[in-house]
C-alpha cells in the first residue's frame, strides 16, 4: 500500500520531538479527524536551523511530518514556503489517493509554524 | 522473521485437513452436480453429504441449507429475498446500528428501493436495546435482522430475546452469524431463527463459499437468476470443492468447538489482562464477558490505529483496526461510534482476534510488542 | 472401467497446474486482501496480478475485470447492473431466444420488474437474425445481450455485426462468452463489446469463480451490497485461491488456444463424420463450421436422449442431453426448439463436448458405443 | 438419481418386442411429449400369458414398461387391473418425483391393452 520510503520514514521518523525555545510553532489537524501535527521551528538569519514535530495519526501522517522536517531543515523561509503540498508526497515516492491529505497537513503545519514565527518576530520588531 | 497471525475475524488459514478433503474434487471428482452421468452424480452426492454436514453444525435440516458464495451473498439473499417476496405485507425492516456492511449496505439499498429501515441503537458495550427494538415494530414490519456476534468488538447479542419477539409478532428474523458460528454454540431451533448467514473462510474453510439457513416454510425469493440449482434459490454451477471444504470445516469446528472456545477464552482474557495491566490508558471495547471467545478489541489513548497496526506488522504481527472490510475507509468505525466512543478514541482502537493455532508465547510476544509500539507512538504524539 | 469424459461444456476437470497454483493460498498466503498487514497485502498483490492475467486473455485492461462467483453471477451483474443503472434512459432490452438460463431467467425477472424484453429468433443453424435484431431496437433500448457461442449447439454468433449496431445506436452490448473464452480468440476491443461474462470452471479452472469484463466508462451498478471490494461493484471477501486458479487457467488457455482449438476441431469433425457415416438417421444440430471447436450436438431419430446418455454412462462415457443446467427439466431444450426441431427430435439429441485430454481412440470408442446404444434403443422403440 | 432396480430394468429390459398375433394392444403417450409406450398382450382364459412392449422414452419409461410387463405376466385381467399407477414405481424402488408420470404411463398402457382385448373379444362374442 505504502512506498518503501513512506515505510522507512514511518519506522525511523526524523526530528521527532519539541523544541523548548521554538521560534515558531504550527499546530494543525484535530484528533477527532484522525490526525494532528505540531511542528516546531528554530530560525536564524531567515534559515530554519532546526525543525521538529509531534504527530498523532496514521503512517502516512507520521512519514509526511518526518519528510517535511527533513526537507525544511537548513532551508530559508522563502525556500520552505515554495514547498508545495504535493512535494512532500512526491519526495515520499507517492501516497495513496486517500492519504494525500497527510501530505497537505505537513505542508500546512510548516506554513503555520513560519506564520507564527513571522508574527512573533514582527511583534518583536515593533 | 516468525509471523504471528491474530486477525482471525478478517479471515482464517484453511485447515490442511480441509484442503485434503477438497483436492479430489478439482481433478478427479470434478463433475457438474447437475449432470446425469456418473461424474455428475458423484458430485451431486458430495453436495448433499456436505449439506448435511453444514446443517449439523447449526442443528438444521439439510433441506434448509442453501449454499452461496460467502457471508455477503448470504446476507444479501436473506434480506433482499425476504423483502421482495413479502413486500405486499409491508416494507419496514428493523436492524441494528452495528451490523456488518453486508447488512447495512443492503438495507441502505432497499431504502432507495422504497423500503423503510429502522436502526436500533446499542449500549456502551455494544448490546442491542431489546425494548427499543420492540418499540420499533410496526404493522408493516416484515423483517428483523440483527447480527449474532459483532465482527469488530465481538459482542454477542440477546438473539433468543429478539427471536421471541419476532415470533410473537409474526416477523421474519435473520441473523448474521458469520462471526459466531463455529466459535460459540449455534442451534437455530433453540435460538428461534428463521434465516442465518454463515461464511466458510471465517472457520478455517476456503474462501468464496458460504451458506444461508432458511427455515422450512419461509417465504423468500432468489436474487440470482439462472439454472435450477439450490432449490431454485441460488443459480450457478455448484462450487463442489468449495462446498466440500466448507463442510469439512464445519465438521472440524463442531468437533473442537467446546475445547477451542474454552482455550481461546482463556487466551483472550490473558491477553486483555496483560495489556490493560501493562499499558497505561488502555481499555477494552465491547462487553467484557458477552463476547466472542477470540475477540479482544483494545483502545489506546493518544495513538492512532493504523500506525499501531503497521508498527506491529513490522514486528511480524497481524492484527486489524476495525474490520478488514472497512480498511480502505478513513472514517472511524461505525461500530465504535455506535457504542459512544469519541472519534479520537475510535481511531486509537485495535482488534486482535485469536485463532486455534495461537499460543501463550505468541500472546506474550504480542503484548511486549504492543508495549513497545504504543510507547514509541506516544513519544511522537502531541496529545500525550 | 476406463471412464471417458466428453461433457466439457458442463464443466471441466481443474488442470493440475491450476491446483498447484492455488495451493499456497489456502494455508500460507491466506490473508484477506482488504487487510493492511503483510498477510493482507500479499493477498492484494496476488489479486491484482490475477486480474492482469484474466484481462490478458481477452485483451482488456485489468481495471476492467470484476471477479464474481461464476458465469451466472456475471450475467446477472451485467444485465441487472446495466438495467437498473440506466432505467431512466429506457427500459427495453434485446436478447436472443437461445441464451443460457442465466440470461433468460434474469431477463424474465426484469420483465416482472417493469422492463420489456425482445427475444430475437435464430435460424435453423442457431444463428441470430441480425436484421431482426436491428428492427427490434427502439428509442428506449438500453441493452443488447447476445451470447458469443451457444452452450448446447456450439453455434457462434456474429458478435462484431451486433456490436457495430449497438455502438451506432449508443446501446450497451453484453455477451455471455462463458463457452467461447479460452476456446476461440476473444478480443473485447476488436469485437467491440461493453460487457462480457466468463466462467472459470469451463476452462479448466476451479468452480465458484468467474469474471465480468466491464469496459471503462460503462454506467453500471452493483447487485451485491456490502464491503468496498472490486471497485464497489461486487461485495464480499475476495476468493483469492479461486481467483489465482482462475487466472492460471486463463494463462494456460491463452498459451494453448491455437494448438488446442485446431486439434479439437479435427477431433470434433472426425467424431461427427464417423457418427453420421455409421448411424442411419443421425444428424448434426447447429452450424457445421461456425461452431465451437469442441462441440458436437447430434440427433438420432426414434430414440430418447436421456436413455442414450445413461446407456453411454454404463459404458463409462459421460455426455449430456441439452445442458447440465436443464437436466432436471422435462421440457425439450429451448435451444433445439428455437432452431426449429420438432419435440421428438429435440428429445433425441445428445451433446458431446470434447476437451483437451480427449484422444482419437476415445472418439473411436464413443462412436462404437453410440452405434451399439442407438441400435439397442431403436430395437425397443415403437417409432422405428 | 435412479434406484438400482430402475437401472437394472433399464439396462436389461424384460419382454421387449411385439406380439405378432396379440390379443390386445395399448398405445399411450406421444413422441412430442418425450415418451410413448406400446404394450402387447396375449390372453388365455382371462390370464395374460404373454406381455411385450416397445417404448420410446427415458430410462424411467423403459424401466417402468419392463417392470409392468413382468408384473402383469401370468396374472388374471382382474389382478392386473388392480395394479395401481404407483405400484410400478414402488416395485422399481421409487422414481424421482419428476418421473412419476412414466410409472403412470405404464399402468395406462396395460389398461389400454386390456381394454383393446376386451373390446375385441366382446365383438367376437357378438
Ligand atoms: C459479521 C460479518 N458478516 C458478513 C461478512 C461477510 O462475509 P464474506 O467475507 O464471506 O462475504 C463478514 C466478514 O467479512 C462478517 O464479519
Ligand atoms: C453460456 C453459459 N452461460 C452461463 C453459464 C453459467 O456459468 P456458471 O456455471 O459458472 O454459473 C454457463 C454454464 O453453466 C454457460 O454455458
mmCIF file with all atom_site columns, C-alpha atoms in Angstrom, chain C residues 301-304 306-308 310-311 314 327-328 330 332 343-344 347-348 376-383, chain D residues 1-2 7 10-13 16 31-34 36 38 53-60 62 98-99 101:
data_model
loop_
_atom_site.group_PDB
_atom_site.id
_atom_site.type_symbol
_atom_site.label_atom_id
_atom_site.label_alt_id
_atom_site.label_comp_id
_atom_site.label_asym_id
_atom_site.label_entity_id
_atom_site.label_seq_id
_atom_site.pdbx_PDB_ins_code
_atom_site.Cartn_x
_atom_site.Cartn_y
_atom_site.Cartn_z
_atom_site.occupancy
_atom_site.B_iso_or_equiv
_atom_site.pdbx_formal_charge
_atom_site.auth_seq_id
_atom_site.auth_comp_id
_atom_site.auth_asym_id
_atom_site.auth_atom_id
_atom_site.pdbx_PDB_model_num
ATOM 1  C CA . UNK C 1 301 ? -34.286 -40.308 -34.749 1.00 0.00 ? 301 UNK C CA 1
ATOM 2  C CA . UNK C 1 302 ? -36.587 -42.708 -32.831 1.00 0.00 ? 302 UNK C CA 1
ATOM 3  C CA . UNK C 1 303 ? -34.644 -42.686 -29.565 1.00 0.00 ? 303 UNK C CA 1
ATOM 4  C CA . UNK C 1 304 ? -34.646 -40.519 -26.480 1.00 0.00 ? 304 UNK C CA 1
ATOM 5  C CA . UNK C 1 306 ? -31.621 -39.472 -21.502 1.00 0.00 ? 306 UNK C CA 1
ATOM 6  C CA . UNK C 1 307 ? -31.814 -43.158 -22.381 1.00 0.00 ? 307 UNK C CA 1
ATOM 7  C CA . UNK C 1 308 ? -28.801 -42.744 -24.688 1.00 0.00 ? 308 UNK C CA 1
ATOM 8  C CA . UNK C 1 310 ? -27.447 -43.316 -19.335 1.00 0.00 ? 310 UNK C CA 1
ATOM 9  C CA . UNK C 1 311 ? -26.638 -46.204 -21.657 1.00 0.00 ? 311 UNK C CA 1
ATOM 10 C CA . UNK C 1 314 ? -22.920 -47.502 -18.251 1.00 0.00 ? 314 UNK C CA 1
ATOM 11 C CA . UNK C 1 327 ? -31.029 -31.697 -16.772 1.00 0.00 ? 327 UNK C CA 1
ATOM 12 C CA . UNK C 1 328 ? -33.784 -31.640 -14.170 1.00 0.00 ? 328 UNK C CA 1
ATOM 13 C CA . UNK C 1 330 ? -38.505 -32.463 -18.677 1.00 0.00 ? 330 UNK C CA 1
ATOM 14 C CA . UNK C 1 332 ? -37.276 -30.283 -24.573 1.00 0.00 ? 332 UNK C CA 1
ATOM 15 C CA . UNK C 1 343 ? -40.036 -32.009 -29.859 1.00 0.00 ? 343 UNK C CA 1
ATOM 16 C CA . UNK C 1 344 ? -39.344 -35.681 -30.615 1.00 0.00 ? 344 UNK C CA 1
ATOM 17 C CA . UNK C 1 347 ? -35.617 -35.277 -27.276 1.00 0.00 ? 347 UNK C CA 1
ATOM 18 C CA . UNK C 1 348 ? -33.365 -37.422 -29.438 1.00 0.00 ? 348 UNK C CA 1
ATOM 19 C CA . UNK C 1 376 ? -30.413 -51.285 -28.850 1.00 0.00 ? 376 UNK C CA 1
ATOM 20 C CA . UNK C 1 377 ? -32.758 -48.408 -28.076 1.00 0.00 ? 377 UNK C CA 1
ATOM 21 C CA . UNK C 1 378 ? -34.166 -48.386 -31.590 1.00 0.00 ? 378 UNK C CA 1
ATOM 22 C CA . UNK C 1 379 ? -34.888 -52.095 -31.180 1.00 0.00 ? 379 UNK C CA 1
ATOM 23 C CA . UNK C 1 380 ? -37.070 -51.122 -28.267 1.00 0.00 ? 380 UNK C CA 1
ATOM 24 C CA . UNK C 1 381 ? -38.630 -48.093 -29.928 1.00 0.00 ? 381 UNK C CA 1
ATOM 25 C CA . UNK C 1 382 ? -42.157 -48.134 -31.339 1.00 0.00 ? 382 UNK C CA 1
ATOM 26 C CA . UNK C 1 383 ? -41.278 -45.238 -33.618 1.00 0.00 ? 383 UNK C CA 1
ATOM 27 C CA . UNK D 2 1   ? -30.810 -40.306 -9.337  1.00 0.00 ? 1   UNK D CA 1
ATOM 28 C CA . UNK D 2 2   ? -32.415 -43.671 -10.204 1.00 0.00 ? 2   UNK D CA 1
ATOM 29 C CA . UNK D 2 7   ? -31.088 -49.095 -13.720 1.00 0.00 ? 7   UNK D CA 1
ATOM 30 C CA . UNK D 2 10  ? -33.320 -50.144 -17.949 1.00 0.00 ? 10  UNK D CA 1
ATOM 31 C CA . UNK D 2 11  ? -30.140 -51.944 -18.904 1.00 0.00 ? 11  UNK D CA 1
ATOM 32 C CA . UNK D 2 12  ? -31.762 -55.396 -19.160 1.00 0.00 ? 12  UNK D CA 1
ATOM 33 C CA . UNK D 2 13  ? -35.334 -54.725 -20.054 1.00 0.00 ? 13  UNK D CA 1
ATOM 34 C CA . UNK D 2 16  ? -39.046 -56.221 -25.317 1.00 0.00 ? 16  UNK D CA 1
ATOM 35 C CA . UNK D 2 31  ? -43.295 -38.731 -29.162 1.00 0.00 ? 31  UNK D CA 1
ATOM 36 C CA . UNK D 2 32  ? -43.677 -34.979 -28.877 1.00 0.00 ? 32  UNK D CA 1
ATOM 37 C CA . UNK D 2 33  ? -44.051 -35.348 -25.105 1.00 0.00 ? 33  UNK D CA 1
ATOM 38 C CA . UNK D 2 34  ? -40.867 -37.370 -24.915 1.00 0.00 ? 34  UNK D CA 1
ATOM 39 C CA . UNK D 2 36  ? -44.602 -43.291 -25.987 1.00 0.00 ? 36  UNK D CA 1
ATOM 40 C CA . UNK D 2 38  ? -46.874 -49.776 -26.902 1.00 0.00 ? 38  UNK D CA 1
ATOM 41 C CA . UNK D 2 53  ? -43.548 -53.723 -25.022 1.00 0.00 ? 53  UNK D CA 1
ATOM 42 C CA . UNK D 2 54  ? -41.887 -51.155 -27.192 1.00 0.00 ? 54  UNK D CA 1
ATOM 43 C CA . UNK D 2 55  ? -41.035 -47.806 -25.651 1.00 0.00 ? 55  UNK D CA 1
ATOM 44 C CA . UNK D 2 56  ? -39.552 -44.528 -26.810 1.00 0.00 ? 56  UNK D CA 1
ATOM 45 C CA . UNK D 2 57  ? -38.541 -42.606 -23.737 1.00 0.00 ? 57  UNK D CA 1
ATOM 46 C CA . UNK D 2 58  ? -36.208 -42.070 -20.878 1.00 0.00 ? 58  UNK D CA 1
ATOM 47 C CA . UNK D 2 59  ? -34.703 -44.688 -18.597 1.00 0.00 ? 59  UNK D CA 1
ATOM 48 C CA . UNK D 2 60  ? -37.663 -44.439 -16.216 1.00 0.00 ? 60  UNK D CA 1
ATOM 49 C CA . UNK D 2 62  ? -38.211 -48.072 -20.283 1.00 0.00 ? 62  UNK D CA 1
ATOM 50 C CA . UNK D 2 98  ? -40.493 -35.646 -11.977 1.00 0.00 ? 98  UNK D CA 1
ATOM 51 C CA . UNK D 2 99  ? -40.514 -39.140 -13.458 1.00 0.00 ? 99  UNK D CA 1
ATOM 52 C CA . UNK D 2 101 ? -45.579 -39.951 -14.986 1.00 0.00 ? 101 UNK D CA 1
#
